[in-house]
PDB file of C-alpha atoms in Angstrom:
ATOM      1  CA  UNK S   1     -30.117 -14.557   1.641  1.00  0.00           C
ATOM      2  CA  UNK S   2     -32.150 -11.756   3.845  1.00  0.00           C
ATOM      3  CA  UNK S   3     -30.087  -8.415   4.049  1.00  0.00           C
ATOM      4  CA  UNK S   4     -29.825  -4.826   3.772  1.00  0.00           C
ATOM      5  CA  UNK S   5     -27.509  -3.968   1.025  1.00  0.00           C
ATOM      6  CA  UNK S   6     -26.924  -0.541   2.352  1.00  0.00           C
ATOM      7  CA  UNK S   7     -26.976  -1.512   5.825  1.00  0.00           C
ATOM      8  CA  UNK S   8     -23.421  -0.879   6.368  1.00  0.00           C
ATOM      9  CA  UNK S   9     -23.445   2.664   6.215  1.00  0.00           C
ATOM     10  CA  UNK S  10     -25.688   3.163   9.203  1.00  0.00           C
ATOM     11  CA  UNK S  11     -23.857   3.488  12.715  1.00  0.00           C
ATOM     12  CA  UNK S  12     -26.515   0.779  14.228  1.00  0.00           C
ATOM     13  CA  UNK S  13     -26.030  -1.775  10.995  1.00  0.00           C
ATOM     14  CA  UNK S  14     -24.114  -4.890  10.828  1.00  0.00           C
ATOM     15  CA  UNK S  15     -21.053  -5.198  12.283  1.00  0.00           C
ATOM     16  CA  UNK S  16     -17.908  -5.075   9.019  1.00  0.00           C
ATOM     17  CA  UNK S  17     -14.811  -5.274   8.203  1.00  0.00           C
ATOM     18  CA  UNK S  18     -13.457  -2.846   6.022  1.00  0.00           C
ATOM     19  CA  UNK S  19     -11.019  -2.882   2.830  1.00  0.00           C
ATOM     20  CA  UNK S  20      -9.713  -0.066   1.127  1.00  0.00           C
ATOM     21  CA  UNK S  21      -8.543  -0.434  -2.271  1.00  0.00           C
ATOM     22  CA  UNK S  22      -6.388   1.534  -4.406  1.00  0.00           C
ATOM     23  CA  UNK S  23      -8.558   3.899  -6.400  1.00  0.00           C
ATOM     24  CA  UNK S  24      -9.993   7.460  -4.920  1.00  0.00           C
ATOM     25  CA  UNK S  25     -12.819   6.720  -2.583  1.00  0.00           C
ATOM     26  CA  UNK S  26     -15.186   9.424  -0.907  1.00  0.00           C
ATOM     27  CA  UNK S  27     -13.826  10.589   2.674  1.00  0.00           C
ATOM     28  CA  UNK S  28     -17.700  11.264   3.781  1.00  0.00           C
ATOM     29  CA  UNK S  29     -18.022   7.320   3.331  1.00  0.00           C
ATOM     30  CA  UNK S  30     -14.631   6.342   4.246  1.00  0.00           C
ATOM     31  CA  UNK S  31     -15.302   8.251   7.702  1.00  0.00           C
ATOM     32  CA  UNK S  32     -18.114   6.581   8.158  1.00  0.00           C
ATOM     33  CA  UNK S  33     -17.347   3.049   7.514  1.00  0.00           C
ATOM     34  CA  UNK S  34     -13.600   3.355   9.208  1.00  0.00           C
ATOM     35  CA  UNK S  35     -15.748   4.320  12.206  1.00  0.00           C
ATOM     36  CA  UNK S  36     -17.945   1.334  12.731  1.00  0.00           C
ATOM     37  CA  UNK S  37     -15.511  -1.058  11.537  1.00  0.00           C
ATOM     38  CA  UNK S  38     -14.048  -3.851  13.797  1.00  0.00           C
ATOM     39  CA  UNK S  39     -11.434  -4.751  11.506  1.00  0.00           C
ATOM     40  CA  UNK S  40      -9.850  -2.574   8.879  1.00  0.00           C
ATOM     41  CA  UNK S  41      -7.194  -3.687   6.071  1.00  0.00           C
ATOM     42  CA  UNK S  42      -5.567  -1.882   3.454  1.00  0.00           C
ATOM     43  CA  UNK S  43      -3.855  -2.538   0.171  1.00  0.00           C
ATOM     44  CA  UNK S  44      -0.572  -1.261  -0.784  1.00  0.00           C
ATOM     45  CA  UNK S  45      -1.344   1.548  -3.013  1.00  0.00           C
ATOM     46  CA  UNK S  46      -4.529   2.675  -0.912  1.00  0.00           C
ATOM     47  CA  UNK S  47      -2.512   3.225   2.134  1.00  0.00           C
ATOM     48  CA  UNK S  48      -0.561   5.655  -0.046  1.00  0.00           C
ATOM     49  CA  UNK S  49      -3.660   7.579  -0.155  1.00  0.00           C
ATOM     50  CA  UNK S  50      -4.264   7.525   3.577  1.00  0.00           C
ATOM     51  CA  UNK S  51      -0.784   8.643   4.198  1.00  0.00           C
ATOM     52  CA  UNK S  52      -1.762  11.513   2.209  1.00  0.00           C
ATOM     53  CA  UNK S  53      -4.448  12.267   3.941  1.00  0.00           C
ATOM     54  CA  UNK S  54      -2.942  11.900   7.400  1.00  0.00           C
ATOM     55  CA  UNK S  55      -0.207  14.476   5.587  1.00  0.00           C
ATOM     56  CA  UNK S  56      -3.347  17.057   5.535  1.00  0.00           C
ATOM     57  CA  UNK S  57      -3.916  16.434   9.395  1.00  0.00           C
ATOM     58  CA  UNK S  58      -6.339  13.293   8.743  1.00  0.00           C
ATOM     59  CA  UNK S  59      -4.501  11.327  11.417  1.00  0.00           C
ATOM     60  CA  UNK S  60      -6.869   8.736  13.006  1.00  0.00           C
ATOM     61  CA  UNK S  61      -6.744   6.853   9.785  1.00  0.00           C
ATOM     62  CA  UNK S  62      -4.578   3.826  11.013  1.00  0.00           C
ATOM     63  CA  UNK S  63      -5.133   0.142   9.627  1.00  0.00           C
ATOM     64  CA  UNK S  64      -5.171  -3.499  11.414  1.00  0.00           C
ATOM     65  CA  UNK S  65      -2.763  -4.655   8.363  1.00  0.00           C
ATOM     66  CA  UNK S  66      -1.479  -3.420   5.067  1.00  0.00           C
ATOM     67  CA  UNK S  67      -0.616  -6.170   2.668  1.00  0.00           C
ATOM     68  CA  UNK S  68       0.366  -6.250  -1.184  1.00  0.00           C
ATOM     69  CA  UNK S  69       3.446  -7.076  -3.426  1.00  0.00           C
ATOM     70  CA  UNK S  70       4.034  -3.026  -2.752  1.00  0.00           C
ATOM     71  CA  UNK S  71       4.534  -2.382  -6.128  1.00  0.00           C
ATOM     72  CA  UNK S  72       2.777   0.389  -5.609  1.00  0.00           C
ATOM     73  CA  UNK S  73       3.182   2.067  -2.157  1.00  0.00           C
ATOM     74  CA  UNK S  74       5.886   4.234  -1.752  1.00  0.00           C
ATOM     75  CA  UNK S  75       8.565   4.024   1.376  1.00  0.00           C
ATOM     76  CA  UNK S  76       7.386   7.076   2.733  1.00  0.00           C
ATOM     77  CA  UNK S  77       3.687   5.624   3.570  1.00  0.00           C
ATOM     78  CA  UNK S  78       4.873   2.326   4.421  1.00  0.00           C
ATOM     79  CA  UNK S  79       7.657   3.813   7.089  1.00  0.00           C
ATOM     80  CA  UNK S  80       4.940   6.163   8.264  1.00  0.00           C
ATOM     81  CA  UNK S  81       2.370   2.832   8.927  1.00  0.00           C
ATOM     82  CA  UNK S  82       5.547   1.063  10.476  1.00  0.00           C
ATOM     83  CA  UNK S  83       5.737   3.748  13.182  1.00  0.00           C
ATOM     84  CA  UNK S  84       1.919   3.129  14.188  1.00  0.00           C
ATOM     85  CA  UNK S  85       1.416   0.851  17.185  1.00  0.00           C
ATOM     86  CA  UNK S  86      -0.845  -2.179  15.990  1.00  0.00           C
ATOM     87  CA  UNK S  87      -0.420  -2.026  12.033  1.00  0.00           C
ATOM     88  CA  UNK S  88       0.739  -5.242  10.312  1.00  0.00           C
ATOM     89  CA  UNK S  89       2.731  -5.000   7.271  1.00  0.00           C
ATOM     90  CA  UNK S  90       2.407  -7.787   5.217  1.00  0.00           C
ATOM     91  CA  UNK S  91       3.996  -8.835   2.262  1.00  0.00           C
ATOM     92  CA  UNK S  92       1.468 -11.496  -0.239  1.00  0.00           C
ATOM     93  CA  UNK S  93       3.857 -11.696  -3.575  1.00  0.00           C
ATOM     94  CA  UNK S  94       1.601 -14.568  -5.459  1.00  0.00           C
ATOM     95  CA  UNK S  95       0.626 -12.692  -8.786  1.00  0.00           C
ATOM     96  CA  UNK S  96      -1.910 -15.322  -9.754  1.00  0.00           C
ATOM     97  CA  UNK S  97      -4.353 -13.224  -7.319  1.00  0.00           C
ATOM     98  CA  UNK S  98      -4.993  -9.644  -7.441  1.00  0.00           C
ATOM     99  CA  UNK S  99      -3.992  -7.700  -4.208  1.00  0.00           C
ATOM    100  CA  UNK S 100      -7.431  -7.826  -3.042  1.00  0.00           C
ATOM    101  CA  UNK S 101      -8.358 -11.529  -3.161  1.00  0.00           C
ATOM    102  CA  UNK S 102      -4.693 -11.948  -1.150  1.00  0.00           C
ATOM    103  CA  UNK S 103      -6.081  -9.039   1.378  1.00  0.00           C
ATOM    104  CA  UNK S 104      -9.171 -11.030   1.295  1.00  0.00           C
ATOM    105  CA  UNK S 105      -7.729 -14.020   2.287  1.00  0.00           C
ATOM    106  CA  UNK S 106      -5.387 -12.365   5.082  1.00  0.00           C
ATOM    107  CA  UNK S 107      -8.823 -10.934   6.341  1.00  0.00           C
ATOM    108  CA  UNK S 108     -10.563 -14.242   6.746  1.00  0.00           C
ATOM    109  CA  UNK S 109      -7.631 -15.599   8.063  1.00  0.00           C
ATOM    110  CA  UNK S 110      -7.124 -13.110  10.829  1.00  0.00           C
ATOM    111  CA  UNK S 111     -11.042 -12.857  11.975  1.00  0.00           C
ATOM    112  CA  UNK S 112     -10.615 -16.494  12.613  1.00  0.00           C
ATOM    113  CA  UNK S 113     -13.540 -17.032   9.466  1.00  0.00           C
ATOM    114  CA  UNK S 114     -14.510 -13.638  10.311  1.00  0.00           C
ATOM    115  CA  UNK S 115     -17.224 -15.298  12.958  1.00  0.00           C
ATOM    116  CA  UNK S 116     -17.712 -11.807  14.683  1.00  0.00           C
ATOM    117  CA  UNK S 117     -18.051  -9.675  11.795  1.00  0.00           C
ATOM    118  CA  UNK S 118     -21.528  -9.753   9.784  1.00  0.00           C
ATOM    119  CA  UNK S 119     -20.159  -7.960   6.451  1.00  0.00           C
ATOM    120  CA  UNK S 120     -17.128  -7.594   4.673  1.00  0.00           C
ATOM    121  CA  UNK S 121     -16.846  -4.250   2.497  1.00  0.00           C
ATOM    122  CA  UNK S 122     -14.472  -3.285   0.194  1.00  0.00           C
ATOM    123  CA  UNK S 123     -14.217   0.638  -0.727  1.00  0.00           C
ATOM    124  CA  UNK S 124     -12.451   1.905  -3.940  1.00  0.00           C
ATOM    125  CA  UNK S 125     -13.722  -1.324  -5.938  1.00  0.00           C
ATOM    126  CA  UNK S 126     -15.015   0.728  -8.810  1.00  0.00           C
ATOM    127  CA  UNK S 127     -13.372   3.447 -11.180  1.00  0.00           C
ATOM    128  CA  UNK S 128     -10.031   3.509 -12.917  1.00  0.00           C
ATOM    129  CA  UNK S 129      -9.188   0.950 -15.094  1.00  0.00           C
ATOM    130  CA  UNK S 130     -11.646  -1.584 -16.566  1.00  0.00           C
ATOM    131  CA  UNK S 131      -9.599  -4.649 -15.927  1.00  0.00           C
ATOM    132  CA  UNK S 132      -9.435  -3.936 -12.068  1.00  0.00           C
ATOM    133  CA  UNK S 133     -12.971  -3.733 -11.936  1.00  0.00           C
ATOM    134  CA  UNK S 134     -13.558  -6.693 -13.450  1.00  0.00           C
ATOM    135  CA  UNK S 135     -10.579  -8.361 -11.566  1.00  0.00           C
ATOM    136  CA  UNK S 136     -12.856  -6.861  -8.172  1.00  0.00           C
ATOM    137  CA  UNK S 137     -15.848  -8.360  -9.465  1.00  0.00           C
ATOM    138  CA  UNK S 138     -13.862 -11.671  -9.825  1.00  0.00           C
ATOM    139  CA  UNK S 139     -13.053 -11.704  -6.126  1.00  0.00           C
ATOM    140  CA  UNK S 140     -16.560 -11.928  -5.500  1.00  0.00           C
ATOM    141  CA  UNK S 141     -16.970 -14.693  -7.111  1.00  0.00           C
ATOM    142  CA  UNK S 142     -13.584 -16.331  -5.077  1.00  0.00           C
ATOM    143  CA  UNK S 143     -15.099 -14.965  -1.757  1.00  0.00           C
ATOM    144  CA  UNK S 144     -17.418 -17.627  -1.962  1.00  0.00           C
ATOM    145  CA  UNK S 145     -14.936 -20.380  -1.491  1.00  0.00           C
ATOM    146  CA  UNK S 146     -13.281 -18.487   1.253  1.00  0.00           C
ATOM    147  CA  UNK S 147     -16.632 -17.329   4.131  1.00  0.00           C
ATOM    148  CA  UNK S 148     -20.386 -17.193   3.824  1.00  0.00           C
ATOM    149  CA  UNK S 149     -20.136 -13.698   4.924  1.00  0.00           C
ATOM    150  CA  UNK S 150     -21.735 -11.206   2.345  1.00  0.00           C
ATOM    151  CA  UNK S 151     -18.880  -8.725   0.434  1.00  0.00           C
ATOM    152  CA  UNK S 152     -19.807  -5.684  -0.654  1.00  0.00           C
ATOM    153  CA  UNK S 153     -18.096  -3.727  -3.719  1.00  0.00           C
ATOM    154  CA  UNK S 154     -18.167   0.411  -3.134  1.00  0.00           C
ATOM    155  CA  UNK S 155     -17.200   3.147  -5.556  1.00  0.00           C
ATOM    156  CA  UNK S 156     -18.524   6.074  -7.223  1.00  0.00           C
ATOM    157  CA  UNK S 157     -21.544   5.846  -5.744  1.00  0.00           C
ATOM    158  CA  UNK S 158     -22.244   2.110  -6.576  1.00  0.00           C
ATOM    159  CA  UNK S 159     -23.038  -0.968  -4.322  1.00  0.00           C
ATOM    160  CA  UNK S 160     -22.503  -4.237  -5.719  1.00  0.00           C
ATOM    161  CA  UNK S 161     -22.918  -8.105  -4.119  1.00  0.00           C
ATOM    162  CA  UNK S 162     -23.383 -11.065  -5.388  1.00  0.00           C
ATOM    163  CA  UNK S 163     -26.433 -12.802  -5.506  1.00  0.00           C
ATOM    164  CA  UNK S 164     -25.787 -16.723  -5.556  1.00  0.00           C
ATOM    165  CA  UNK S 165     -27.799 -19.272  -7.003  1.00  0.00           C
ATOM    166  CA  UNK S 166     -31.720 -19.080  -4.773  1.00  0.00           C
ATOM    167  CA  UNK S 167     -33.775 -17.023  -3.565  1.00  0.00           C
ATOM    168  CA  UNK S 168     -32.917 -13.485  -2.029  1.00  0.00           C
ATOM    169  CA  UNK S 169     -34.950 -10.499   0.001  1.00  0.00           C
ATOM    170  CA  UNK S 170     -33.190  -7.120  -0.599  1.00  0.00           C
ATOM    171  CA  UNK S 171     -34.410  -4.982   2.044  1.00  0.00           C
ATOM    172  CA  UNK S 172     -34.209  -1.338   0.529  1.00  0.00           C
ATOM    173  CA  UNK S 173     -35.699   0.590   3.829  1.00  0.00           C
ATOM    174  CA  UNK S 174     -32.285   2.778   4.727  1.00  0.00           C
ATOM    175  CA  UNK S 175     -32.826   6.002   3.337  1.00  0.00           C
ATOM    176  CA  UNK S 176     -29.960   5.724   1.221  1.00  0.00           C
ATOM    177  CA  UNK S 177     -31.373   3.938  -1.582  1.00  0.00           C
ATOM    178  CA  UNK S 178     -31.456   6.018  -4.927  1.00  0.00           C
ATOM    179  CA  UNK S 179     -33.732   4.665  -7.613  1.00  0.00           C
ATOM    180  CA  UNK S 180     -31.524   3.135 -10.223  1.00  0.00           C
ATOM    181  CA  UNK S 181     -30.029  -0.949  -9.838  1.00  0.00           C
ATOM    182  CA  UNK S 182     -29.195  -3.409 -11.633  1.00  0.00           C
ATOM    183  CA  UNK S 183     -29.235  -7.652 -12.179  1.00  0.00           C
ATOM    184  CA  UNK S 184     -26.698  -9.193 -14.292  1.00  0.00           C
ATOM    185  CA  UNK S 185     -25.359 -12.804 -14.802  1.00  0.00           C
ATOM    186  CA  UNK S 186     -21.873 -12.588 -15.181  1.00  0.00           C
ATOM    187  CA  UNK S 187     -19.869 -15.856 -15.830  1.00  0.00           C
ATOM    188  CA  UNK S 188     -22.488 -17.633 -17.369  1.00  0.00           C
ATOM    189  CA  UNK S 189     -26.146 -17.754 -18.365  1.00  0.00           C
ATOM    190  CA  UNK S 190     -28.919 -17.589 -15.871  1.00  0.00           C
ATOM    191  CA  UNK S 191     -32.036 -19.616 -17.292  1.00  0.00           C
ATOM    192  CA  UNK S 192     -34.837 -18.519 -14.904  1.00  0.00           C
ATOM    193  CA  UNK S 193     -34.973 -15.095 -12.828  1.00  0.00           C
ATOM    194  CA  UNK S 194     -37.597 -14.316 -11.138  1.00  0.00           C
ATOM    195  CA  UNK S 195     -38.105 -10.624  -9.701  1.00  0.00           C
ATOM    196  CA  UNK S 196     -40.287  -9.090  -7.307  1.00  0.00           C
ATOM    197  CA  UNK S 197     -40.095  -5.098  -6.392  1.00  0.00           C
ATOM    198  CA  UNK S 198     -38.758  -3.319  -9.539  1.00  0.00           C
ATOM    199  CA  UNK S 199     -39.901  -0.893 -12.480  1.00  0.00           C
ATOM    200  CA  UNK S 200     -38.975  -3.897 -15.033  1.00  0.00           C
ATOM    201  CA  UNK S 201     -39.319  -7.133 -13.447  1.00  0.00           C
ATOM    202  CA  UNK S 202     -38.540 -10.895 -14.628  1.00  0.00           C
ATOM    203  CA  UNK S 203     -41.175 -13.344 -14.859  1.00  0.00           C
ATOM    204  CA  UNK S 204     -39.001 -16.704 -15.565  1.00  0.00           C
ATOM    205  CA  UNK S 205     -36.842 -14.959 -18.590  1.00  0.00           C
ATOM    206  CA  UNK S 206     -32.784 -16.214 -18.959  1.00  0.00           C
ATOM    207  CA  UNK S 207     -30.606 -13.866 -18.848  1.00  0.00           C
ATOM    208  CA  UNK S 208     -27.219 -14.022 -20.551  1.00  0.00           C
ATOM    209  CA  UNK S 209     -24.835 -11.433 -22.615  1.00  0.00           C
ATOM    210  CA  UNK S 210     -25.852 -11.007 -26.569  1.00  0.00           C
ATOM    211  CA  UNK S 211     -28.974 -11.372 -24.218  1.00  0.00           C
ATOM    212  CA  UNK S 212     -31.002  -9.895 -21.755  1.00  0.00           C
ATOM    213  CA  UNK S 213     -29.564  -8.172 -18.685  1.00  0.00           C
ATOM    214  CA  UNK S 214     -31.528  -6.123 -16.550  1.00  0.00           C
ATOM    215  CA  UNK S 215     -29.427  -2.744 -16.474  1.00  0.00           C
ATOM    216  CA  UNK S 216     -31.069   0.755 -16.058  1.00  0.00           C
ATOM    217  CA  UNK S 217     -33.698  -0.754 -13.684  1.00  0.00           C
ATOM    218  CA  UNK S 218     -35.362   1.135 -10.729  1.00  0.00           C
ATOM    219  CA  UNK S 219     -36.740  -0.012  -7.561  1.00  0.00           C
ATOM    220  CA  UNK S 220     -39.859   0.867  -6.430  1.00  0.00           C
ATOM    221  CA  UNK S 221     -42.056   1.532  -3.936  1.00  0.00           C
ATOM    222  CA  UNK S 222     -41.692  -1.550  -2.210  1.00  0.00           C
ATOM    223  CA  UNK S 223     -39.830  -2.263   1.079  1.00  0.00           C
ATOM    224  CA  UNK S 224     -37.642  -4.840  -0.697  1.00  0.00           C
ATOM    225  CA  UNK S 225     -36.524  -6.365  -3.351  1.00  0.00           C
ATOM    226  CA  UNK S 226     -36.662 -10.456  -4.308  1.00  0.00           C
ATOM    227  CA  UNK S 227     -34.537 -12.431  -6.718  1.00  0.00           C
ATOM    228  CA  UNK S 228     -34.628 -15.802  -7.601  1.00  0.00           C
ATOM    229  CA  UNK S 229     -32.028 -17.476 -10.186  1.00  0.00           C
ATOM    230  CA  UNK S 230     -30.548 -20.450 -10.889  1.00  0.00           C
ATOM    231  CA  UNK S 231     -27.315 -18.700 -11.369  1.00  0.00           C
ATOM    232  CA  UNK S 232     -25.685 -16.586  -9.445  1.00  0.00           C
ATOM    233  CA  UNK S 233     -26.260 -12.832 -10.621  1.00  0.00           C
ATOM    234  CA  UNK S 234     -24.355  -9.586  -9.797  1.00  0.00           C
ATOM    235  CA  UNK S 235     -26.844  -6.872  -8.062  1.00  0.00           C
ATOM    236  CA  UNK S 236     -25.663  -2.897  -8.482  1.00  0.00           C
ATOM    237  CA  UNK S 237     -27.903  -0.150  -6.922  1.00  0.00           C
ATOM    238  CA  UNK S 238     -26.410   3.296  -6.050  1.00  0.00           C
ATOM    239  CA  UNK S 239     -25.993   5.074  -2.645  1.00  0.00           C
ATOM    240  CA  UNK S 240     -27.281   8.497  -1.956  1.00  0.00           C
ATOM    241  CA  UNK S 241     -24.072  11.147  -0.812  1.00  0.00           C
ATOM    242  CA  UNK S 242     -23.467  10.304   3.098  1.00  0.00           C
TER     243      UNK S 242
END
């Protein structure tokens, strides 16, 4: 894989679709990425939060879909979508899957394999509880069975993809790269990583929890990043404030 991590923020970057979860998320971003997007889709609780902000004269906030078990959205937001030309409301009850793997799958579903749409992003992926997060990271791991596209985890200032078994080149040439990143294996052991581009790269090492993982990292200088493993490998950097 050849991409921009960060790409998605710019106005002239890849073309995404855009998921907002249900944890606070930072309007600067959320204005920027709504924006650009071609498709957007929101979880049940999240739209409760853009119903609040369209409350505080934040109007042009209006979704392709909501979907959910709505367990956590209250009547008030969901009446208020209702009354919006265009927004589907979409009930996905299966509690073997989180909210956003369902969303996910409604996504893919709807872009026809999402064949016009170069990234998928997903904002309010990070903060909160622990066991969402991991749950989020999970659904990266699902994604793969469901498009090739590349999804993106946002929150707090983090970036997060997953880097699949091969070789990658992470261009870091945006402007809104900050220093620290991170490389870990998550699921299981990674036997050989190579590294090209950071303070602390790997030269062959495994990598595995009770292990090494490469957190607190920093890029450097270069104009991109490379990664080869033999396991796929969850990449973090952070995002300067938009």
């Amino acid at each position: 894989m050849d991409f921009r991590p960060l790409s998605s923020f710019l106005s002239d970057g890849p073309k995404i679709a855009l998921m907002v979860l249900n944890q606070p998320f930072d309007k600067p971003v959320l204005k920027a990425l709504w924006s650009k997007s071609i498709y957007t889709a929101v979880t049940d609780g999240a739209a409760n939060r853009l119903h609040k902000m369209a409350l505080e004269g934040e109007t042009q906030y209006v979704p392709n879909v909501i979907s959910g078990d709505f367990d956590s959205v209250t009547q008030e937001a969901l009446d208020y979508f209702r009354g919006k030309k265009g927004v589907e409301i979409i009930n996905t009850p299966d509690q073997d899957y989180t909210d956003f793997t369902k969303c996910l799958k409604l996504v893919v579903e709807k872009l026809d394999g999402l064949k016009d749409v170069d990234h998928i992003v997903a904002m309010g992926a990070f903060g909160g509880r622990l066991d969402h997060t991991l749950a989020n990271i999970n659904t990266l791991y699902t994604a793969k069975t469901l498009t090739k596209k590349p999804l993106l985890l946002l929150g707090d200032g983090n970036v997060s993809c997953l880097l699949e078994k091969g070789k990658h080149t992470l261009r870091m040439n945006t402007g809104l790269e900050t220093v620290w990143c991170g490389l870990v294996p998550v699921g299981k052991p990674a036997q050989t990583v190579i590294t090209t581009g950071l303070k602390y790269n790997l030269n062959g090492e495994g990598m595995e929890f009770g292990g090494l993982i490469s957190t607190s990292n920093s890029l450097t200088e270069a104009s991109a990043v490379t990664v080869e493993t033999d396991q796929p490998l969850l990449w973090m950097q952070g995002h300067k404030e938009l």
